[in-house]
Amino acid sequence: MGGDTRPAIRDSAQHTGTERRGAVVAALMLAMALAALDATIVSTAVPQIVGDLGGFSYFSWLFSGYLLAVTVSLPVYGKLSDTFGRKPVLVAGAAVFLLGSLLCAVAWSMAALIAFRIVQGLGGGALQGTVQTLAADLYPLKERPRIQSKLSTVWAVSAVAGPGIGGLLAAYADWRWIFLVNLPIGAVALWLIVRHLHEPERKTPARARVDWAGALAVFACGGVLLTALVQGGVAWPWLSAPSIALLAAGLGLVGVVVLVERRAAEPIIPGWVWRRRTIAAVNLALGALGLLMVAPTVFLPTYAQSVLGLGPVAAGFVLSVWTLSWPVSAAFSQHVYRRIGFRDTALLGMGASALILFAFPFLPYPGQAWQPTLLMLLLGGALGLFQLPLIVGVQSTVGWSERGTTTASVLFCRQTGQTLGAAMFGAVANGVLATRLGGASDLDSVTRALDAGTAHEATRHAIAHAVHAVYFGAACAAALAFFVLLTLAPRRFPVIVD
């Protein structure tokens, strides 16, 4: 048995009964489903929303605003949960999320809807980070894979099902029901948390200091940099004045964050998050995971429809098969890391992921649908061996008072990696298309031409080459994650034991 998998401290709600803990787990799964659904559920309802509210040129902010708010709020909620406890942070976050959902349902303009989506995202950040932290609080190390695999399953299924649910509600009811359905589900989750989650008494300072200056600096810095990444190459060219100004302002705010956090008594992003080898390595590795996940989630549906000629439902199935293998592999990973340790299990998973991603560009043209489907099934299994051991392992290296901050830093890096990946791989795909088609083409305009039947076979070839280039970049990100773990992470994680 690996030396880093000894029983961890049972330092949270484990003193509660099995029935009560089951109710809390049910609430956590409902909260995770809400956070995952709202990241994608709006996508297929955009035509109805734009037809009702207008503002087509700004609709991309319905997604970007939500994801930006989630990402920049994660470190703040992590620190607050370590200071005041998980329950008040989760209850407050759920209340903000439900308020944002209600406001979205009554929005009277696109600008109002975008603003209310940001409110939703501020609550969603609390849901994501605190749910993952509570999962580690509730279960000892040997039982954590079970709850984490359940949460992984809920996240994957909800994220994939979101567009379909949104489309059905928009077509057969009204787009406002996309947000109204959150209210009863969220209310049940909130009631279960309030009634059944009882955290033990802990010693806290008489006057807990909250680093509000640091929180504001993190919000400003993250918001500016992520806006530059999300909108660069979309709303304006990368080398335009808005991009340069935002990136310069973001880099300046990075310096402000460092200065403020060094002087803070209780910093939002404490220095030990990056000084400890294990946490730093996991942060960087999961940042690379977020980067590589963009290739299948963003570009594979386009490849399936434009190159393979599949319909939207069949293309969605090609992507969704990794939600079958990922949680199964994650649940199985405990048997592997108990023998060889957290790091080596993650290396095994990421090494396999790199090979699978590298194989994608060698698929024949146009190919058969089973070929990318098989690769996605294998990729889900490989990533299940990678992500869960790292999350369980890094949470087990800290005590209760540092677990919220540690979990939030990991999720923050993964979210930031996804944002960076969308910007980078979008530029790669558009660059390959422009080169292949001999003009200033981009993926959106080319796929619209294919849908309209005005594009020729060379366009399909160009899209295939563009997606192959993206997958090659994702394979490089996987290799980077492998290298980081191999060189930076300790072979045996320093697990805290009784």
XYZ file of C-alpha atoms in Angstrom:
498
model
C 0.000 0.000 0.000
C 1.369 3.444 -0.946
C 2.841 5.468 1.890
C 0.596 8.478 1.216
C -2.768 6.801 1.737
C -2.945 6.280 5.480
C -6.195 7.242 7.232
C -6.702 11.010 7.278
C -8.026 13.128 10.105
C -11.792 12.866 10.433
C -12.201 16.495 11.258
C -15.630 17.625 10.156
C -19.206 16.403 10.101
C -18.205 12.762 10.397
C -19.619 12.648 13.910
C -23.123 12.856 12.442
C -25.211 9.768 11.727
C -25.227 7.917 8.435
C -28.756 9.089 7.612
C -27.891 12.727 8.263
C -24.692 12.481 6.253
C -26.672 10.932 3.388
C -29.022 13.921 3.387
C -26.070 16.310 3.244
C -24.525 14.359 0.358
C -27.841 14.552 -1.512
C -27.811 18.325 -1.013
C -24.219 18.538 -2.274
C -25.119 16.588 -5.406
C -28.106 18.858 -6.085
C -25.937 21.947 -5.605
C -23.257 20.537 -7.928
C -25.893 19.767 -10.568
C -27.166 23.360 -10.445
C -23.671 24.826 -10.849
C -22.839 22.483 -13.750
C -26.149 22.924 -15.575
C -26.021 26.697 -15.528
C -22.644 26.740 -17.245
C -24.181 25.202 -20.399
C -27.983 25.215 -20.229
C -28.381 28.630 -21.880
C -26.492 27.701 -25.069
C -29.369 26.178 -27.068
C -31.882 28.807 -25.923
C -29.937 31.775 -27.329
C -32.222 32.251 -30.401
C -35.318 32.507 -28.197
C -33.596 34.811 -25.710
C -32.283 37.111 -28.440
C -35.668 37.103 -30.166
C -37.323 38.241 -26.933
C -34.719 40.631 -25.515
C -32.531 41.585 -28.483
C -28.838 42.299 -27.975
C -27.431 39.587 -30.268
C -23.961 41.180 -30.311
C -23.641 40.731 -26.546
C -25.151 37.276 -26.016
C -21.727 35.608 -25.555
C -21.543 37.372 -22.192
C -24.377 35.151 -20.974
C -21.720 32.415 -20.748
C -18.610 34.495 -20.182
C -20.116 36.602 -17.391
C -21.242 33.518 -15.468
C -17.912 31.693 -15.829
C -15.874 34.787 -14.978
C -17.865 35.336 -11.778
C -17.477 31.690 -10.769
C -13.731 31.706 -11.411
C -12.776 34.933 -9.657
C -14.958 34.204 -6.615
C -13.530 30.728 -5.914
C -10.451 31.884 -3.912
C -12.572 34.280 -1.858
C -15.102 31.627 -0.878
C -12.336 29.151 -0.104
C -10.766 31.507 2.418
C -14.129 32.470 3.912
C -15.054 28.803 4.441
C -11.779 28.247 6.304
C -12.496 31.284 8.474
C -16.223 31.002 9.216
C -17.030 27.384 8.342
C -18.475 25.625 5.309
C -22.152 25.879 6.222
C -22.566 29.682 6.306
C -20.611 30.060 3.061
C -22.624 27.362 1.291
C -25.943 28.729 2.557
C -25.024 32.276 1.525
C -23.760 31.122 -1.872
C -26.902 29.081 -2.544
C -29.066 32.062 -1.588
C -27.134 34.342 -3.980
C -27.393 31.739 -6.745
C -31.160 31.400 -6.308
C -31.580 35.184 -6.187
C -29.615 35.448 -9.435
C -31.798 32.730 -11.000
C -34.987 34.572 -10.041
C -33.641 37.857 -11.388
C -32.595 36.166 -14.660
C -36.145 34.827 -15.064
C -37.610 38.342 -14.873
C -34.889 40.106 -16.908
C -36.257 42.804 -19.193
C -33.206 43.324 -21.440
C -30.028 41.583 -22.522
C -27.942 43.902 -20.334
C -30.073 43.047 -17.287
C -29.860 39.314 -18.052
C -26.067 39.473 -18.326
C -25.828 41.362 -15.021
C -28.058 38.805 -13.303
C -26.018 35.935 -14.792
C -22.989 37.462 -13.065
C -24.953 37.423 -9.793
C -25.696 33.756 -10.462
C -21.991 33.121 -11.043
C -21.065 34.735 -7.728
C -23.292 32.189 -6.034
C -22.052 29.390 -8.281
C -18.488 29.944 -7.110
C -19.553 29.197 -3.540
C -21.416 26.068 -4.665
C -18.494 24.614 -6.606
C -15.726 25.236 -4.109
C -17.597 24.530 -0.883
C -19.238 21.354 -2.183
C -15.836 19.867 -3.054
C -14.427 20.921 0.318
C -17.334 19.452 2.276
C -16.942 16.181 0.408
C -13.471 15.890 1.932
C -14.711 17.003 5.357
C -17.488 14.415 5.468
C -15.479 11.346 4.501
C -12.157 9.884 5.629
C -9.484 9.318 3.005
C -10.386 5.714 2.229
C -14.029 6.664 1.489
C -13.470 9.906 -0.438
C -13.244 8.330 -3.899
C -16.868 7.215 -3.548
C -18.268 10.689 -2.926
C -15.891 12.352 -5.377
C -16.856 9.923 -8.142
C -20.532 10.690 -7.431
C -19.846 14.406 -7.739
C -17.842 13.820 -10.928
C -20.759 11.876 -12.388
C -23.236 14.609 -11.465
C -20.990 17.291 -12.950
C -20.335 15.433 -16.198
C -23.944 14.388 -16.805
C -25.301 17.838 -15.925
C -22.799 19.649 -18.129
C -23.585 17.426 -21.117
C -27.353 17.408 -20.508
C -27.523 21.185 -20.053
C -27.849 22.175 -23.737
C -30.563 19.551 -24.337
C -32.590 20.602 -21.302
C -32.247 24.261 -22.260
C -33.409 23.540 -25.795
C -36.468 21.594 -24.606
C -37.517 24.301 -22.152
C -37.049 27.056 -24.722
C -38.965 25.140 -27.397
C -41.894 23.792 -25.381
C -42.213 26.234 -22.490
C -40.359 29.547 -22.268
C -36.667 30.357 -21.940
C -37.330 31.919 -18.536
C -38.054 28.430 -17.164
C -34.351 27.670 -17.650
C -33.765 29.796 -14.571
C -37.026 29.166 -12.723
C -36.375 25.398 -12.469
C -33.377 26.234 -10.274
C -35.629 27.575 -7.534
C -37.330 24.375 -6.293
C -34.173 22.271 -6.749
C -32.022 24.847 -4.984
C -34.594 25.283 -2.229
C -34.505 21.551 -1.475
C -30.694 21.581 -1.381
C -30.706 24.638 0.876
C -33.241 23.082 3.250
C -31.222 19.851 3.518
C -28.035 21.798 4.293
C -29.676 23.992 6.936
C -31.413 21.059 8.592
C -28.800 18.305 8.437
C -25.318 19.840 8.207
C -23.932 20.465 11.700
C -20.269 21.362 11.888
C -18.387 20.834 15.152
C -17.404 23.830 17.236
C -13.987 25.204 16.332
C -11.701 27.753 17.859
C -11.773 30.945 15.825
C -10.330 34.356 16.617
C -12.618 36.656 18.578
C -12.517 39.062 15.640
C -11.908 37.107 12.447
C -10.081 39.297 9.961
C -11.380 39.222 6.403
C -8.995 40.467 3.748
C -11.552 42.543 1.873
C -8.839 44.558 0.110
C -7.301 41.328 -1.142
C -10.707 40.010 -2.217
C -11.373 43.183 -4.210
C -7.923 43.012 -5.797
C -8.422 39.344 -6.755
C -11.840 40.146 -8.256
C -10.441 43.056 -10.260
C -7.328 41.226 -11.451
C -9.137 38.019 -12.369
C -11.994 39.855 -14.026
C -9.739 42.005 -16.209
C -7.382 39.198 -17.277
C -10.148 36.686 -17.936
C -12.136 39.280 -19.884
C -9.082 39.886 -22.050
C -8.769 36.142 -22.703
C -12.472 35.551 -23.320
C -13.056 38.525 -25.631
C -9.662 38.665 -27.366
C -9.969 37.469 -30.945
C -13.792 37.504 -30.635
C -15.053 40.959 -29.757
C -11.831 42.591 -30.983
C -8.502 41.491 -32.535
C -5.741 40.247 -30.222
C -3.383 43.096 -31.108
C -6.048 45.810 -30.878
C -6.071 48.615 -28.320
C -8.746 46.984 -26.076
C -6.793 43.703 -25.831
C -3.488 45.393 -25.116
C -5.070 47.751 -22.574
C -6.835 44.926 -20.717
C -3.765 42.703 -20.632
C -1.585 45.586 -19.425
C -4.126 46.513 -16.749
C -4.404 42.871 -15.701
C -0.645 42.502 -15.325
C -0.553 45.691 -13.295
C -3.297 44.331 -11.046
C -1.280 41.144 -10.540
C 1.348 43.322 -8.873
C -1.345 44.957 -6.762
C -2.625 41.541 -5.640
C 0.877 40.421 -4.640
C 1.490 43.657 -2.716
C -1.858 43.578 -0.897
C -1.643 39.872 -0.040
C 1.881 40.183 1.376
C 0.687 42.826 3.827
C -2.577 41.104 4.796
C -2.837 39.313 8.131
C -5.157 36.669 6.625
C -4.638 36.828 2.844
C -7.269 35.494 0.450
C -4.527 33.725 -1.538
C -1.875 32.859 1.060
C 1.691 32.329 -0.049
C 1.819 28.748 1.243
C -0.487 27.683 -1.609
C 2.485 28.099 -3.938
C 5.330 27.423 -1.518
C 4.236 23.866 -0.779
C 5.416 21.552 -3.536
C 2.403 19.264 -3.485
C -0.227 22.009 -3.734
C 1.732 23.993 -6.318
C 2.226 20.909 -8.503
C -1.454 19.940 -8.325
C -2.518 23.518 -9.128
C -0.331 23.614 -12.237
C -1.315 20.110 -13.332
C -5.038 20.807 -13.025
C -4.535 24.106 -14.836
C -3.140 22.042 -17.722
C -6.159 19.709 -17.397
C -8.497 22.674 -17.854
C -6.462 23.675 -20.896
C -6.665 20.293 -22.635
C -10.365 19.748 -21.842
C -11.218 22.607 -24.214
C -10.272 20.481 -27.240
C -13.048 17.891 -26.890
C -15.713 20.017 -25.195
C -15.520 22.974 -27.607
C -14.205 21.568 -30.889
C -15.302 17.932 -31.064
C -19.022 18.694 -31.680
C -18.042 20.941 -34.593
C -15.760 18.206 -35.955
C -18.495 15.582 -35.631
C -21.051 17.675 -37.515
C -18.857 19.392 -40.107
C -16.400 16.588 -40.926
C -18.277 13.392 -40.056
C -21.635 14.755 -41.170
C -23.468 13.808 -37.969
C -26.570 15.529 -36.652
C -26.543 17.532 -33.401
C -27.820 14.608 -31.290
C -25.280 12.131 -32.668
C -22.487 14.711 -32.316
C -23.488 15.217 -28.699
C -23.273 11.484 -28.113
C -19.710 11.359 -29.481
C -18.723 13.903 -26.832
C -20.828 12.519 -24.002
C -19.307 9.020 -23.947
C -16.435 10.265 -21.808
C -18.979 10.963 -19.071
C -19.497 7.196 -18.935
C -15.872 6.178 -18.515
C -14.633 9.111 -16.413
C -16.577 8.400 -13.169
C -16.059 4.632 -13.502
C -12.319 5.144 -13.832
C -12.337 7.677 -10.992
C -14.039 5.195 -8.676
C -11.533 2.510 -9.677
C -8.550 4.842 -9.134
C -8.536 4.230 -5.376
C -7.371 0.668 -5.973
C -4.485 2.018 -8.027
C -3.298 4.846 -5.770
C -3.416 2.646 -2.707
C -0.733 0.553 -4.382
C 1.418 3.100 -6.188
C 0.461 6.452 -4.610
C -1.384 9.564 -5.747
C 1.320 11.029 -7.964
C 2.126 7.878 -9.913
C -1.574 7.139 -10.503
C -2.026 10.653 -11.883
C 1.074 10.203 -14.056
C -0.385 6.978 -15.436
C -3.664 8.706 -16.295
C -2.087 11.785 -17.839
C 0.471 9.776 -19.815
C -2.366 7.754 -21.352
C -4.324 10.977 -22.007
C -1.393 12.495 -23.889
C -1.143 9.435 -26.157
C -4.899 9.408 -26.825
C -4.980 13.125 -27.666
C -1.923 12.733 -29.882
C -3.679 9.895 -31.752
C -6.615 12.104 -32.757
C -4.787 13.992 -35.555
C -4.012 10.610 -37.167
C -7.683 9.712 -37.647
C -8.478 9.159 -41.338
C -10.495 11.689 -43.304
C -13.456 11.776 -43.174
C -13.430 8.696 -40.954
C -16.178 6.894 -39.088
C -18.058 8.122 -36.022
C -16.895 5.168 -33.899
C -13.260 6.304 -34.162
C -13.486 9.614 -32.211
C -16.118 7.989 -29.982
C -13.646 5.277 -28.975
C -10.938 7.875 -28.323
C -13.307 9.889 -26.123
C -14.257 6.768 -24.166
C -10.573 6.032 -23.558
C -9.827 9.678 -22.735
C -12.529 9.766 -20.057
C -11.048 6.667 -18.465
C -7.547 8.127 -18.499
C -8.610 11.477 -17.026
C -10.526 9.696 -14.264
C -7.212 8.204 -13.159
C -5.666 11.676 -13.218
C -8.053 14.184 -11.653
C -9.601 12.362 -8.692
C -6.332 11.078 -7.139
C -4.908 14.598 -7.274
C -7.952 16.234 -5.671
C -8.272 13.569 -2.966
C -4.515 13.592 -2.409
C -4.053 17.346 -2.100
C -7.079 17.698 0.211
C -5.526 15.050 2.455
C -2.291 17.016 2.889
C -3.992 19.858 4.809
C -6.164 20.177 7.904
C -9.659 21.587 8.135
C -8.491 25.188 8.496
C -6.635 25.098 5.162
C -8.796 22.724 3.133
C -11.191 25.326 1.736
C -8.365 27.526 0.481
C -6.514 24.539 -0.989
C -9.584 23.172 -2.787
C -10.492 26.611 -4.126
C -6.970 27.158 -5.478
C -7.136 23.844 -7.351
C -10.539 24.616 -8.879
C -9.478 28.186 -9.671
C -6.462 26.928 -11.633
C -8.593 24.421 -13.556
C -11.160 27.104 -14.444
C -8.428 29.526 -15.477
C -6.850 26.818 -17.628
C -10.150 26.327 -19.440
C -10.468 30.049 -20.118
C -6.887 30.242 -21.361
C -7.406 27.115 -23.471
C -10.515 28.526 -25.148
C -8.576 31.643 -26.141
C -5.421 29.809 -27.258
C -7.074 26.978 -29.161
C -9.599 29.313 -30.735
C -6.695 31.329 -32.146
C -4.986 28.119 -33.332
C -8.120 26.838 -35.086
C -8.816 30.176 -36.781
C -5.167 30.482 -37.850
C -5.171 27.031 -39.463
C -8.449 27.771 -41.244
C -7.153 31.080 -42.571
C -4.016 29.368 -43.875
C -5.865 26.435 -45.463
C -8.603 28.554 -47.048
C -6.358 31.432 -48.060
C -8.302 34.167 -46.291
C -9.395 35.685 -42.982
C -11.693 32.779 -42.139
C -12.795 31.786 -38.638
C -14.437 28.641 -37.307
C -17.832 30.223 -36.652
C -18.262 31.656 -40.156
C -17.037 28.459 -41.797
C -19.414 26.216 -39.842
C -22.310 28.547 -40.650
C -21.440 28.239 -44.345
C -21.469 24.458 -44.016
C -24.872 24.556 -42.327
C -26.200 26.741 -45.129
C -24.812 24.363 -47.767
C -22.597 27.034 -49.350
C -19.221 25.490 -48.467
C -17.287 22.901 -50.499
C -15.213 19.850 -49.630
C -12.024 21.869 -49.116
C -13.751 23.603 -46.223
C -14.371 20.272 -44.496
C -10.725 19.367 -44.965
C -9.724 22.723 -43.446
C -11.945 22.160 -40.403
C -10.453 18.686 -39.923
C -6.927 20.133 -40.008
C -7.911 22.907 -37.588
C -9.369 20.466 -35.045
C -6.363 18.171 -35.462
C -4.100 21.101 -34.625
C -6.166 21.828 -31.508
C -5.897 18.222 -30.367
C -2.155 18.301 -30.913
C -2.044 21.382 -28.666
C -4.127 19.522 -26.087
C -1.631 16.642 -26.223
C 1.147 19.149 -25.499
C -0.842 20.427 -22.487
C -1.138 16.836 -21.262
C 2.617 16.385 -21.660
C 3.128 19.599 -19.660
C 0.940 18.270 -16.824
C 2.906 15.009 -16.852
C 6.223 16.890 -16.685
C 5.038 19.139 -13.824
C 3.963 16.188 -11.710
C 7.080 14.205 -12.495
C 9.502 17.005 -11.585
C 7.656 19.066 -8.956
C 5.273 16.801 -7.031
C 6.728 14.559 -4.301
C 6.443 10.843 -5.014
C 4.568 10.378 -1.729
C 2.090 13.092 -0.750
C 2.552 14.250 2.883
C -0.849 13.074 4.103
C -1.981 14.271 7.539
C -2.731 11.346 9.851
C -4.171 10.910 13.340
